XYZ file of C-alpha atoms in Angstrom:
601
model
C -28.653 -6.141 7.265
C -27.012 -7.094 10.049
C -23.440 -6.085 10.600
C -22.212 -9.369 11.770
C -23.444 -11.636 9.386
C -21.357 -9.529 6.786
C -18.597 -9.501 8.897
C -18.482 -13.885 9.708
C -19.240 -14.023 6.078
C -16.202 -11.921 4.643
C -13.953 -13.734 7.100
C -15.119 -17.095 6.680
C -14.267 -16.514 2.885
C -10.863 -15.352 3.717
C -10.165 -18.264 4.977
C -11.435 -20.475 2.590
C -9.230 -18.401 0.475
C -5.993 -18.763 2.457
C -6.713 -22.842 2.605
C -6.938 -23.587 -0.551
C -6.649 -20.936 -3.173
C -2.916 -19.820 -1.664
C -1.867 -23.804 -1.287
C -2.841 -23.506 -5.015
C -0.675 -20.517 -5.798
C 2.375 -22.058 -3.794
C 2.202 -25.424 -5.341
C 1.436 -24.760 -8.876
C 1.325 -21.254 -9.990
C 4.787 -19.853 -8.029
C 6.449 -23.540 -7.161
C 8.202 -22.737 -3.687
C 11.496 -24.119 -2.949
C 12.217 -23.883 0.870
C 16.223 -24.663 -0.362
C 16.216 -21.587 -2.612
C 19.052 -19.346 -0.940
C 16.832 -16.058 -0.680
C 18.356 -12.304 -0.726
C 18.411 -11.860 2.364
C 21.288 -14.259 3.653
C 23.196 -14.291 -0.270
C 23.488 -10.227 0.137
C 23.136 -10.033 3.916
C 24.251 -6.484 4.717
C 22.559 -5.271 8.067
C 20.451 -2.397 6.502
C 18.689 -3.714 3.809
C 18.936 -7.350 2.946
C 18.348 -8.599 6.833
C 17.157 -12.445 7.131
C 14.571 -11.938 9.877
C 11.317 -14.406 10.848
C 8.747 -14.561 8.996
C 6.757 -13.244 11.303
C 8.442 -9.999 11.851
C 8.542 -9.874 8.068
C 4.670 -10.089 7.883
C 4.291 -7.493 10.367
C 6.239 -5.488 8.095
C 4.643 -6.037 4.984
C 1.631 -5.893 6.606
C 1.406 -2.585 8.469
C 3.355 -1.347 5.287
C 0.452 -1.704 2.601
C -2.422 -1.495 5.138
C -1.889 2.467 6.120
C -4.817 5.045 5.591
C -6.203 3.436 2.270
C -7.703 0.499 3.132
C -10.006 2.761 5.754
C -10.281 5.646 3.235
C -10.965 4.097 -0.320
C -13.966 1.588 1.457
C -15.128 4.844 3.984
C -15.309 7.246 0.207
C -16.423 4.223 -1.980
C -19.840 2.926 0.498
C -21.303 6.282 -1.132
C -22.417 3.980 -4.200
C -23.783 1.578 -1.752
C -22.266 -1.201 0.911
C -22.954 -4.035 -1.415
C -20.791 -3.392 -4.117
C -17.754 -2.134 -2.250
C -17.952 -5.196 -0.502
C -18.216 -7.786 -3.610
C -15.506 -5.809 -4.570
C -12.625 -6.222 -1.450
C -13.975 -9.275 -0.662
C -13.290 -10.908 -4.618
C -9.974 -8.891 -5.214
C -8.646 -9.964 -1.889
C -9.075 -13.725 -2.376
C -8.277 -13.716 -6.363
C -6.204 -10.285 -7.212
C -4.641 -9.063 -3.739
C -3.326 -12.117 -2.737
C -1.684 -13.831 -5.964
C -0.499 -10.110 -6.740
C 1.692 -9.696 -3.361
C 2.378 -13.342 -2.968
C 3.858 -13.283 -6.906
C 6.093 -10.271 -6.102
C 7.666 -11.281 -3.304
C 8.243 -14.558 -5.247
C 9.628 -12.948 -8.410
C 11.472 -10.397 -7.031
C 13.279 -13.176 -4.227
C 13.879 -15.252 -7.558
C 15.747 -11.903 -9.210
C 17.951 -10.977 -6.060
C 15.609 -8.690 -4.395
C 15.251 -6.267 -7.028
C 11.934 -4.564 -7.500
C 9.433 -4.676 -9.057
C 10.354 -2.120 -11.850
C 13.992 -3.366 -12.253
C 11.893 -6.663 -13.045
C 10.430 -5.434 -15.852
C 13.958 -5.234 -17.519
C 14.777 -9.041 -17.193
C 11.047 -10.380 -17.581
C 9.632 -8.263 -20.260
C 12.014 -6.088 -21.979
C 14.411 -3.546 -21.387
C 12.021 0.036 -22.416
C 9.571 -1.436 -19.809
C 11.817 -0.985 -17.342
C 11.814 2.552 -17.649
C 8.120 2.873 -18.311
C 7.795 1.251 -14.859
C 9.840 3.269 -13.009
C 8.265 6.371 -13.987
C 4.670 5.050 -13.395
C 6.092 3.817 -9.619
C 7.203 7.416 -9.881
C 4.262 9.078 -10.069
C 2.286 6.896 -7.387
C 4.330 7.260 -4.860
C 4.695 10.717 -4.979
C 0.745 10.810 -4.693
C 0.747 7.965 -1.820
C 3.192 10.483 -0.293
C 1.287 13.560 -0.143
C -2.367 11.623 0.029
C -1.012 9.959 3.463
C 0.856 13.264 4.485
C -2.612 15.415 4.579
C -4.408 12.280 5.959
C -1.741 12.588 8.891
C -1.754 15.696 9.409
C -5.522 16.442 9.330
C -6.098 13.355 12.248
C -3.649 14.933 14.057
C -5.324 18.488 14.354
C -8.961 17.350 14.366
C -7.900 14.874 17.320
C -4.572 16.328 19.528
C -5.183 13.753 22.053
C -3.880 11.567 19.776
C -0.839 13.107 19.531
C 1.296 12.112 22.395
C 0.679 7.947 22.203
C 1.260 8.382 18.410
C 5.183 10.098 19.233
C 5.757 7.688 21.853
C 5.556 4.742 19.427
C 9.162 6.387 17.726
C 11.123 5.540 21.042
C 9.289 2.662 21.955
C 10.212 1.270 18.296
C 14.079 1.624 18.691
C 13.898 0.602 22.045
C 12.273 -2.738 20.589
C 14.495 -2.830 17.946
C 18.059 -2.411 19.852
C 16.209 -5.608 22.193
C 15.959 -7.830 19.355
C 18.512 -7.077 17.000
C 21.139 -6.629 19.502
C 20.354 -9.513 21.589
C 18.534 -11.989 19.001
C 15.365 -11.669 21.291
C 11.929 -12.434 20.426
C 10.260 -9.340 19.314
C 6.553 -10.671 20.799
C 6.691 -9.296 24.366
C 8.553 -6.252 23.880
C 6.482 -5.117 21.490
C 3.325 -5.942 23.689
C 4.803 -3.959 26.373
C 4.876 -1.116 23.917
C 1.847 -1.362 23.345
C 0.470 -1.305 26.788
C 2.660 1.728 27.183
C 1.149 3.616 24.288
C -2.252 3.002 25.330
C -1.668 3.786 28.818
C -0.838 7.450 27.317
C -4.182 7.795 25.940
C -5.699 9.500 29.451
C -2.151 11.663 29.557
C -2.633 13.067 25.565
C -6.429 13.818 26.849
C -5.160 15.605 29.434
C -2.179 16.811 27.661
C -3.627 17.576 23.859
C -0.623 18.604 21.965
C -1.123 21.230 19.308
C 1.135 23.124 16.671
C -0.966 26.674 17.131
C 1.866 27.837 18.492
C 4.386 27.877 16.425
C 1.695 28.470 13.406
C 0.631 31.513 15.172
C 4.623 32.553 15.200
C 4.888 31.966 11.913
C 1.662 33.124 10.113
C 0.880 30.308 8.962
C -2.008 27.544 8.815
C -1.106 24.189 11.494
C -1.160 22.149 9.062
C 1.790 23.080 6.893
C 3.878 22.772 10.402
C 2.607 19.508 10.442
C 3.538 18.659 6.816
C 6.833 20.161 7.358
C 7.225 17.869 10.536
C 6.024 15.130 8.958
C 8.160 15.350 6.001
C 11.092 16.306 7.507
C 10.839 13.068 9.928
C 10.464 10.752 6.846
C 13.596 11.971 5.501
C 15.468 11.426 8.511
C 13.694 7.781 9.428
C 13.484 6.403 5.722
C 17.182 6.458 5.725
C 17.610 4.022 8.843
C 18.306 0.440 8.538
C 15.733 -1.177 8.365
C 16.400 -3.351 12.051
C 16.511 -0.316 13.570
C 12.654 1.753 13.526
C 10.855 0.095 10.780
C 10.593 -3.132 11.486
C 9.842 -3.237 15.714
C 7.230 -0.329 14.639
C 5.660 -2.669 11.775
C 5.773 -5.116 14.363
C 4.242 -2.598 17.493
C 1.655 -2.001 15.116
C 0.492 -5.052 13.859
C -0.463 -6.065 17.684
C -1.832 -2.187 17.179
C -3.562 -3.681 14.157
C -5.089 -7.090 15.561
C -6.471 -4.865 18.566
C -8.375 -2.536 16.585
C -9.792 -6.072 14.360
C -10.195 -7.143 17.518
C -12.444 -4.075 19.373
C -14.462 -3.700 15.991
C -15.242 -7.036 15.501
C -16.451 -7.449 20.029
C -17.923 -4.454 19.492
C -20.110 -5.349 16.578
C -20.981 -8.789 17.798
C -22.232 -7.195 21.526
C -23.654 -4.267 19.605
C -25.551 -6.268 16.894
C -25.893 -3.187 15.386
C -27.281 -3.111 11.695
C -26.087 -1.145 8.285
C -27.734 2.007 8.125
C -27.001 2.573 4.414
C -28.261 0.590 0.986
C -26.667 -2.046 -0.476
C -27.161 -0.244 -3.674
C -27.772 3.142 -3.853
C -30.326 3.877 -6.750
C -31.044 7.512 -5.581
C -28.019 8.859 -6.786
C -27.840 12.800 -6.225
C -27.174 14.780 -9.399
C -23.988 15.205 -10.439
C -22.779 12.050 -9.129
C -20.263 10.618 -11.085
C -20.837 6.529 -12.435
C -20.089 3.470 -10.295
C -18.489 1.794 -13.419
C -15.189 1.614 -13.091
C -14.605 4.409 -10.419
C -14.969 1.918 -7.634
C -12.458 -0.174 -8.929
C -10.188 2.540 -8.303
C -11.913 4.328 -5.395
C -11.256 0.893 -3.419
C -7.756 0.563 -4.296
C -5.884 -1.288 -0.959
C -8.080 -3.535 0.585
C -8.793 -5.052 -3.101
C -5.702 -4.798 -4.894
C -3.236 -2.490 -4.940
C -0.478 -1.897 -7.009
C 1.662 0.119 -4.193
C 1.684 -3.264 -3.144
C 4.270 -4.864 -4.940
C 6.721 -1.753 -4.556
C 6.594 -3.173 -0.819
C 6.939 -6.968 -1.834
C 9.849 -6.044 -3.981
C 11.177 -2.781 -2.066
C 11.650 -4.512 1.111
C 10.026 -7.475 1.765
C 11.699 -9.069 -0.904
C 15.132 -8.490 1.062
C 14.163 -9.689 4.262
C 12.596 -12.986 3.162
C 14.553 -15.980 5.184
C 13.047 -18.846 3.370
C 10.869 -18.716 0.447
C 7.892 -20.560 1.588
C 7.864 -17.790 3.792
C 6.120 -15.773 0.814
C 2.612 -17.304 1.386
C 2.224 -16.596 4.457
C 3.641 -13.142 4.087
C 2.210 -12.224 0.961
C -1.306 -13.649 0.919
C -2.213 -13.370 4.937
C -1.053 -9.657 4.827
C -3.677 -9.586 1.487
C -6.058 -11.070 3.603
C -5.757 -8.908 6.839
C -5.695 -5.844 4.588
C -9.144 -7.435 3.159
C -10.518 -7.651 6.460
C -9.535 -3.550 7.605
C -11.213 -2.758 4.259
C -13.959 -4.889 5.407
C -14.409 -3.082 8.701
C -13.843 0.240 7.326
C -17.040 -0.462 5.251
C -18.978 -1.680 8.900
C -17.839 1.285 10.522
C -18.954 4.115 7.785
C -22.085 2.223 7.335
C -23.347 1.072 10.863
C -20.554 2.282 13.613
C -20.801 6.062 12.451
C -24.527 5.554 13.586
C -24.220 4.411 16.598
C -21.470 7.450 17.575
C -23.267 10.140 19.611
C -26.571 8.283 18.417
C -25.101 10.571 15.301
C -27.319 13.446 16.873
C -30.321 11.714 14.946
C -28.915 12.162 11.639
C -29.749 9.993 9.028
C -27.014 8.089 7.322
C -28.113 9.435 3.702
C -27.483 13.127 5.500
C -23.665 12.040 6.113
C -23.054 11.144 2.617
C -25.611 13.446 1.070
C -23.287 13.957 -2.517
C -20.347 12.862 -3.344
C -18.184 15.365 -2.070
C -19.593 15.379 0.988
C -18.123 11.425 0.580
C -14.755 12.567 0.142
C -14.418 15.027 2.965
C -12.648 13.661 5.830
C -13.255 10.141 5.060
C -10.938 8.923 7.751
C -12.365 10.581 10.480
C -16.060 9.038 9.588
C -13.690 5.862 9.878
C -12.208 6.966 13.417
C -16.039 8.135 14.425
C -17.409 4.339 13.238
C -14.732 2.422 15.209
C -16.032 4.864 18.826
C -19.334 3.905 18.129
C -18.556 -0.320 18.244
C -16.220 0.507 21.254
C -18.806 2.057 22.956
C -20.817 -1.291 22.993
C -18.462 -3.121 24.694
C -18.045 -0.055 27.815
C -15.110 1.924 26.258
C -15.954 5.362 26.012
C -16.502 7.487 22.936
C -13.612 9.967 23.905
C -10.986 7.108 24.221
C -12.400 5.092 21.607
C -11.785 8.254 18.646
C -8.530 8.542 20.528
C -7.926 4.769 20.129
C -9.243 4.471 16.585
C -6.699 7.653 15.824
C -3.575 6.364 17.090
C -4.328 3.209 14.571
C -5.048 5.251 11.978
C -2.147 7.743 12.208
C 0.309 4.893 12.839
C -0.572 2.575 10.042
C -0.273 5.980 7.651
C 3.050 6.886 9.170
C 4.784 3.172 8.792
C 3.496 3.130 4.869
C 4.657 6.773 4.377
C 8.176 5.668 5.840
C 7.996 2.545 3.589
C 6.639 4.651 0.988
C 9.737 8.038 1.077
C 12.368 4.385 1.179
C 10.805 2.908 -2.227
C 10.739 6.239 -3.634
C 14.056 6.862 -2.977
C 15.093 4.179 -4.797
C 13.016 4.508 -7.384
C 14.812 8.076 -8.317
C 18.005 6.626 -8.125
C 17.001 3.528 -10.218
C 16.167 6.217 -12.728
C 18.848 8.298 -11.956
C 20.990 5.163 -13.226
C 18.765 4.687 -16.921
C 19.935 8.360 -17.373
C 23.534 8.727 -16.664
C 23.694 5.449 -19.018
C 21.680 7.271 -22.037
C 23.399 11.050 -21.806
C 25.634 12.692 -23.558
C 29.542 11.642 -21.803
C 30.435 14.722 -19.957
C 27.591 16.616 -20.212
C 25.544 18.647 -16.980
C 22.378 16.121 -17.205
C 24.821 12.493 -16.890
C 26.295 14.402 -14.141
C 23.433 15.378 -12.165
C 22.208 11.665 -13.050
C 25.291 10.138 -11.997
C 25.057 12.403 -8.429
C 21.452 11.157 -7.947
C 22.198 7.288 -8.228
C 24.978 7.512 -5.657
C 24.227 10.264 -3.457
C 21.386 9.035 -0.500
C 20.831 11.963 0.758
C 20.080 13.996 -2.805
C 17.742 10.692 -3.664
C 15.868 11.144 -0.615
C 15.379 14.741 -0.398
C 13.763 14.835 -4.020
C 11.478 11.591 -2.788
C 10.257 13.911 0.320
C 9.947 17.644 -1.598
C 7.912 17.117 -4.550
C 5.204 14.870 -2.572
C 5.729 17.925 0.184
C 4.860 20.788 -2.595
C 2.140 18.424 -3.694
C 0.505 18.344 0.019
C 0.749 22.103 0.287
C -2.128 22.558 -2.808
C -5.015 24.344 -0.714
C -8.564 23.161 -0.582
C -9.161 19.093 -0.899
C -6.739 18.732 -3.327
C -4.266 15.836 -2.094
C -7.129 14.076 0.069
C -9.729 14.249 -2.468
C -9.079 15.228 -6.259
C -5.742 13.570 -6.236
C -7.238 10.092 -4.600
C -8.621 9.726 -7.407
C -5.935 10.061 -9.934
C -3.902 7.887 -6.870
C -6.362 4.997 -6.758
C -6.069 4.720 -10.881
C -2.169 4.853 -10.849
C -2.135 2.442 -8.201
C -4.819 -0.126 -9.807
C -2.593 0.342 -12.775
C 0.368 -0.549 -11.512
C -0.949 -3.552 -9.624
C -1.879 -4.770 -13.301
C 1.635 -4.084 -14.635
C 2.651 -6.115 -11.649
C 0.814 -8.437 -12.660
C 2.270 -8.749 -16.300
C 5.730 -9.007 -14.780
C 4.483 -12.186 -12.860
C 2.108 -13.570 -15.570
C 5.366 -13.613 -17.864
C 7.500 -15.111 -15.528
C 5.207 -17.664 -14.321
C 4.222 -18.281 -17.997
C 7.990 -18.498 -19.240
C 8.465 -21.414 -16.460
C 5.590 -23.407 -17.923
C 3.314 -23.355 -15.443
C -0.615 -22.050 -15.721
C -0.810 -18.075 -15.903
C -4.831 -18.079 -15.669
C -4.624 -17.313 -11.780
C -2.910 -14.158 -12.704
C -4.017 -13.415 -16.268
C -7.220 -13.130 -15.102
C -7.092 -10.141 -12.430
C -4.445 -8.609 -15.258
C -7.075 -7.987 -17.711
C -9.378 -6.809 -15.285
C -7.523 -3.976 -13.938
C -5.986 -3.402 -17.555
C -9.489 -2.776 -18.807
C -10.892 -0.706 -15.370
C -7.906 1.396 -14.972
C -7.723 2.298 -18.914
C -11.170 3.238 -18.709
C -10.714 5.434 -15.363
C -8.061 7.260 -16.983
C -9.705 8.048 -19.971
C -12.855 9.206 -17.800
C -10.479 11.175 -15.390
C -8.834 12.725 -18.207
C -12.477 14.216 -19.619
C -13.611 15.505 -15.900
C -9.667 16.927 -15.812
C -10.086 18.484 -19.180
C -13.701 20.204 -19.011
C -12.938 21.256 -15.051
C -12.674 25.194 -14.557
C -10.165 24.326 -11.829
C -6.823 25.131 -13.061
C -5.261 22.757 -11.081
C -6.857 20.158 -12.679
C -6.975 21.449 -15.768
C -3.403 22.109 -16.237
C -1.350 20.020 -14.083
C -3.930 16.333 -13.598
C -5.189 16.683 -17.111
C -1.395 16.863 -18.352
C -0.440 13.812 -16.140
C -3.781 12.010 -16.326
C -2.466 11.734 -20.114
C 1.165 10.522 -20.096
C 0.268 8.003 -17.061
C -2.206 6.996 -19.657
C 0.356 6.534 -22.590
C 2.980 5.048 -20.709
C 0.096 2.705 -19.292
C -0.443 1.745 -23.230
C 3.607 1.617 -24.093
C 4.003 -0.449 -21.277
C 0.880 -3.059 -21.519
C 1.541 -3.222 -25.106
C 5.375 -4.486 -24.171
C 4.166 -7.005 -21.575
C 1.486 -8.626 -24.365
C 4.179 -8.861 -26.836
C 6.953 -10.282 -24.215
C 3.775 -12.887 -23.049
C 3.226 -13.739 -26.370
C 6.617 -14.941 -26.450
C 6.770 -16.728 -23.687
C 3.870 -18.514 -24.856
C 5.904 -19.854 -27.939
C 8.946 -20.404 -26.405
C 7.081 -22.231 -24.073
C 5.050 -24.434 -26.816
C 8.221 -25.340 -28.641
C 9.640 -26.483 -25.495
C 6.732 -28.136 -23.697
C 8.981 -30.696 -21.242
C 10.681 -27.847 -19.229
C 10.348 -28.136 -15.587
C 8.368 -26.077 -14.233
C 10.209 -25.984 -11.114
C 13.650 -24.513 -13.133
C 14.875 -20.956 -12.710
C 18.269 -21.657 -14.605
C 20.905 -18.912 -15.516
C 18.975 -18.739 -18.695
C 16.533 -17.322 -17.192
C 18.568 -14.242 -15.246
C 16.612 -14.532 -11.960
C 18.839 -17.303 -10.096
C 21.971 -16.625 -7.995
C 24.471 -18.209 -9.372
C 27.443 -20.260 -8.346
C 28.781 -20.038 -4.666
C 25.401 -17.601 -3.929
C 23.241 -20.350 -4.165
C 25.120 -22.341 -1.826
């Protein structure tokens, strides 16, 4: 098959999709009101809740959920074949993805910027909010420590790549003292960075920057120096406002991001290379384990992802000028994570072929069992995108340079995001706890300290994903993907029960979203239950005794928490039938999601 009829395909669908099916979800599903006073100017505070363009804002949402698993979960997942993971991103982008980070960002706007688990207290009930929490809890620590190792491994397998990836950090504030100081537009400067962080390419091949050095000192392996730098960087930089790194970076790297679409997609047209792999595989080595429903959670971003929403409501949410803004924030960002997953799947099926002619190697020799699928899947990724730049002149050195720096710097924006949410995630639950202890006693105290104290919140978001990222062998980058991509299909379906009721509660049609809902309920229930066997009968204690343990009480709260959002839509569908005139367009004080008084004004 050739690689560019896939490619023109998937794109030419993605746009279909943003036409119509988003128009749809604006007009009838979510009803946008471009006079709706968003967060962002009723709470304006200069860190947080900043009014900014929407197309700064999509540059940060963007760059935010498309980090390392969009390339990852498409470069493990084309083991099963290229046909199915691409049915896959290609359907969830256009019909989960999109109304899923488009409804968040709406929902969340509507309830002051809260997220997405705070949500669950005012939509559904009050014990979901805690059930959501906890399950936004345990994801993030995993997105943490997945993206950590991912990091760090690119960095030693490619120290060229070093250099233009720390010169982004200055370049960022630069660009963001230029336009938040002066109210200038953010396109050239951040164009200019980018020239200047490509034109250090040739000085990190000259200049390769390693940590042997101070691993040596130490006695210990490079990679924990890198985790510790890594770590101890996100606890410093997740605690900025937001104006200040986050945003120009998102913004850096989404011209980052369109040049990389933009070199894969030349490179395959002047290449015309073709997929080396199956569309379905049907020689399955032994031990493999079943297609049904571990794709649905091996392909997690570039689908749907549930890590999503914590962005939408986390941050996005609070930067949001006008509310129409949320289409083209919400679903494009859907849609260009779609079309990374999309190339990922190109790249690890006919780019890693053309790299170094792949020394002859036949593509079934690459991805001869499945753990040979789950080894390094990134750099397979990084070797795919050298092989289209080398059709168009660039050469294979710069190009796995090149494809690096994008890698590493879409990881390092989402782990940023990513230690931010988390942080308030631990003090949202900090909160639920001080208000449920005993008065006086050590745990309402330690509770209370937690839900006011930054720094405490953050440095428990960055250690336990640290200690996590520290198991030896494959343990962050491969067994615990998969318990990641399950947690994180899960959540997107709580996510999705939060906006079903909501939507359903204001009278308009839920199908759009109940749909995708009872999809990933049904695929993520079963991958647990799965997970939880392989966990159980595994001689590997760390599976057996940590996963296994947390495999089963992400499973129960998963149960608690869908059984609270069927009774809550249940509800909603009465209280809807006995009042069948309401406006659809109403979000009343009834309703607890509307500012009120002088804040709508």
């Amino acid at each position: 098959m050739p690689a560019i009829a896939v490619l023109l395909g998937a794109l030419a669908l993605f746009a279909l999709g943003y036409r119509f099916y988003s128009a749809y979800l604006a007009k009838r599903v979510y009803a946008l009101d471009p006079d709706f006073v968003t967060p962002a100017h009723a709470y304006k505070d200069g860190i947080d809740y900043v009014p900014t363009g929407k197309h700064i804002v999509f540059a940060h949402h963007f760059i935010s959920v498309a980090g390392a698993a969009p390339i990852v979960g498409p470069a493990i997942a084309v083991f099963w074949g290229w046909g199915p993971a691409l049915l896959w991103v290609v359907l969830g982008t256009i019909f989960a993805s999109g109304a899923h980070d488009f409804g968040a960002i709406v929902v969340s706007v509507r309830h002051r910027g809260r997220s997405i688990g705070a949500l669950a207290k005012d939509v559904i009930g009050t014990r979901a909010r805690l059930l959501f929490l906890l399950i936004i809890f345990f994801l993030v620590t995993m997105v943490n420590a997945v993206f950590a190792v991912i990091i760090a491994g690119l960095l030693i397998a490619n120290p060229e790549a070093v250099l233009p990836v720390l010169v982004t950090i200055p370049l960022a504030i630069g660009v963001g003292q230029v336009v938040y100081r002066r109210r200038s537009a953010a396109l050239v400067p951040s164009l200019i960075s980018l020239v200047v962080v490509y034109a250090c390419i040739p000085l990190g091949q000259a200049l390769p920057v390693t940590v042997d050095p101070i691993a040596n000192l130490a006695g210990v392996e490079p990679a924990l120096v890198w985790l510790v730098l890594i770590f101890v960087y996100t606890f410093f930089t997740s605690r900025l406002p937001v104006w200040m790194l986050l945003q120009p970076r998102d913004y850096i790297n989404q011209q980052q991001m369109l040049l990389g679409l933009l070199v894969i997609m030349i490179g395959i047209i002047v290449g015309m290379n073709t997929i080396e792999a199956p569309a379905l595989r049907g020689d399955l080595p032994e031990g493999s384990p079943p297609i049904f429903p571990l794709l649905f959670i091996t392909i997690a971003c570039g689908a749907v992802s549930g890590f999503h929403s914590l962005v939408a409501s986390g941050t996005t949410s609070k930067q949001l000028d006008k509310e129409p803004d949320a289409r083209y924030v919400g679903y494009l960002s859907s849609l260009g994570e779609g079309a990374l997953a999309v190339c990922s799947i190109l790249a690890c099926t006919a780019g890693i072929m053309v790299f170094s002619a792949n020394q002859g190697t036949a593509w079934t020799d690459i991805y001869v069992d499945w753990a040979a699928a789950g080894t390094n899947p990134a750099g397979r990724f990084t070797e795919g995108v050298a092989g289209f730049a080398s059709n168009i002149g660039i050469p294979e050195s710069v190009g796995l340079v090149f494809a690096t720096v994008v890698v590493v710097s879409f990881a390092a924006t989402s782990l940023d995001t990513a230690v931010r949410l988390q942080r308030y995630t631990v003090q949202e639950i900090s909160a639920i706890v001080r208000e449920r202890a005993a008065e006086g006693g050590a745990l309402r105290r330690a509770a209370h300290f937690l839900s006011r104290n930054i720094t405490a919140a953050t440095l428990v978001a960055v250690v336990i994903p640290f200690v996590l990222a520290l198991v030896p062998g494959n343990f962050a980058a491969g067994t615990l993907w998969q318990l990641f991509g399950t947690t994180n299909q899960l959540t997107a379906g709580l996510a999705l029960s939060v906006i079903a009721v909501w939507v359903t509660k204001r009278g308009r049609n839920p199908v759009a979203i109940l749909v995708p809902l009872v999809f990933l309920a049904v695929m993520t229930s079963w991958a647990l239950i799965v997970q939880l066997r392989d966990f159980v009968l595994s001689t590997d204690p760390m599976q057996r005794f940590v996963l296994a343990p947390l495999d089963l009480v992400i499973f129960v709260l998963a149960v608690w928490m869908m059984v609270e959002a069927f009774l809550a839509l249940r509800r909603a569908f009465a209280e809807r039938s006995a009042d069948p005139g309401q406006d659809p367009r109403e979000d009343g004080a009834a309703a607890g999601d509307a500012l009120e008084g002088d804040e709508r004004s």
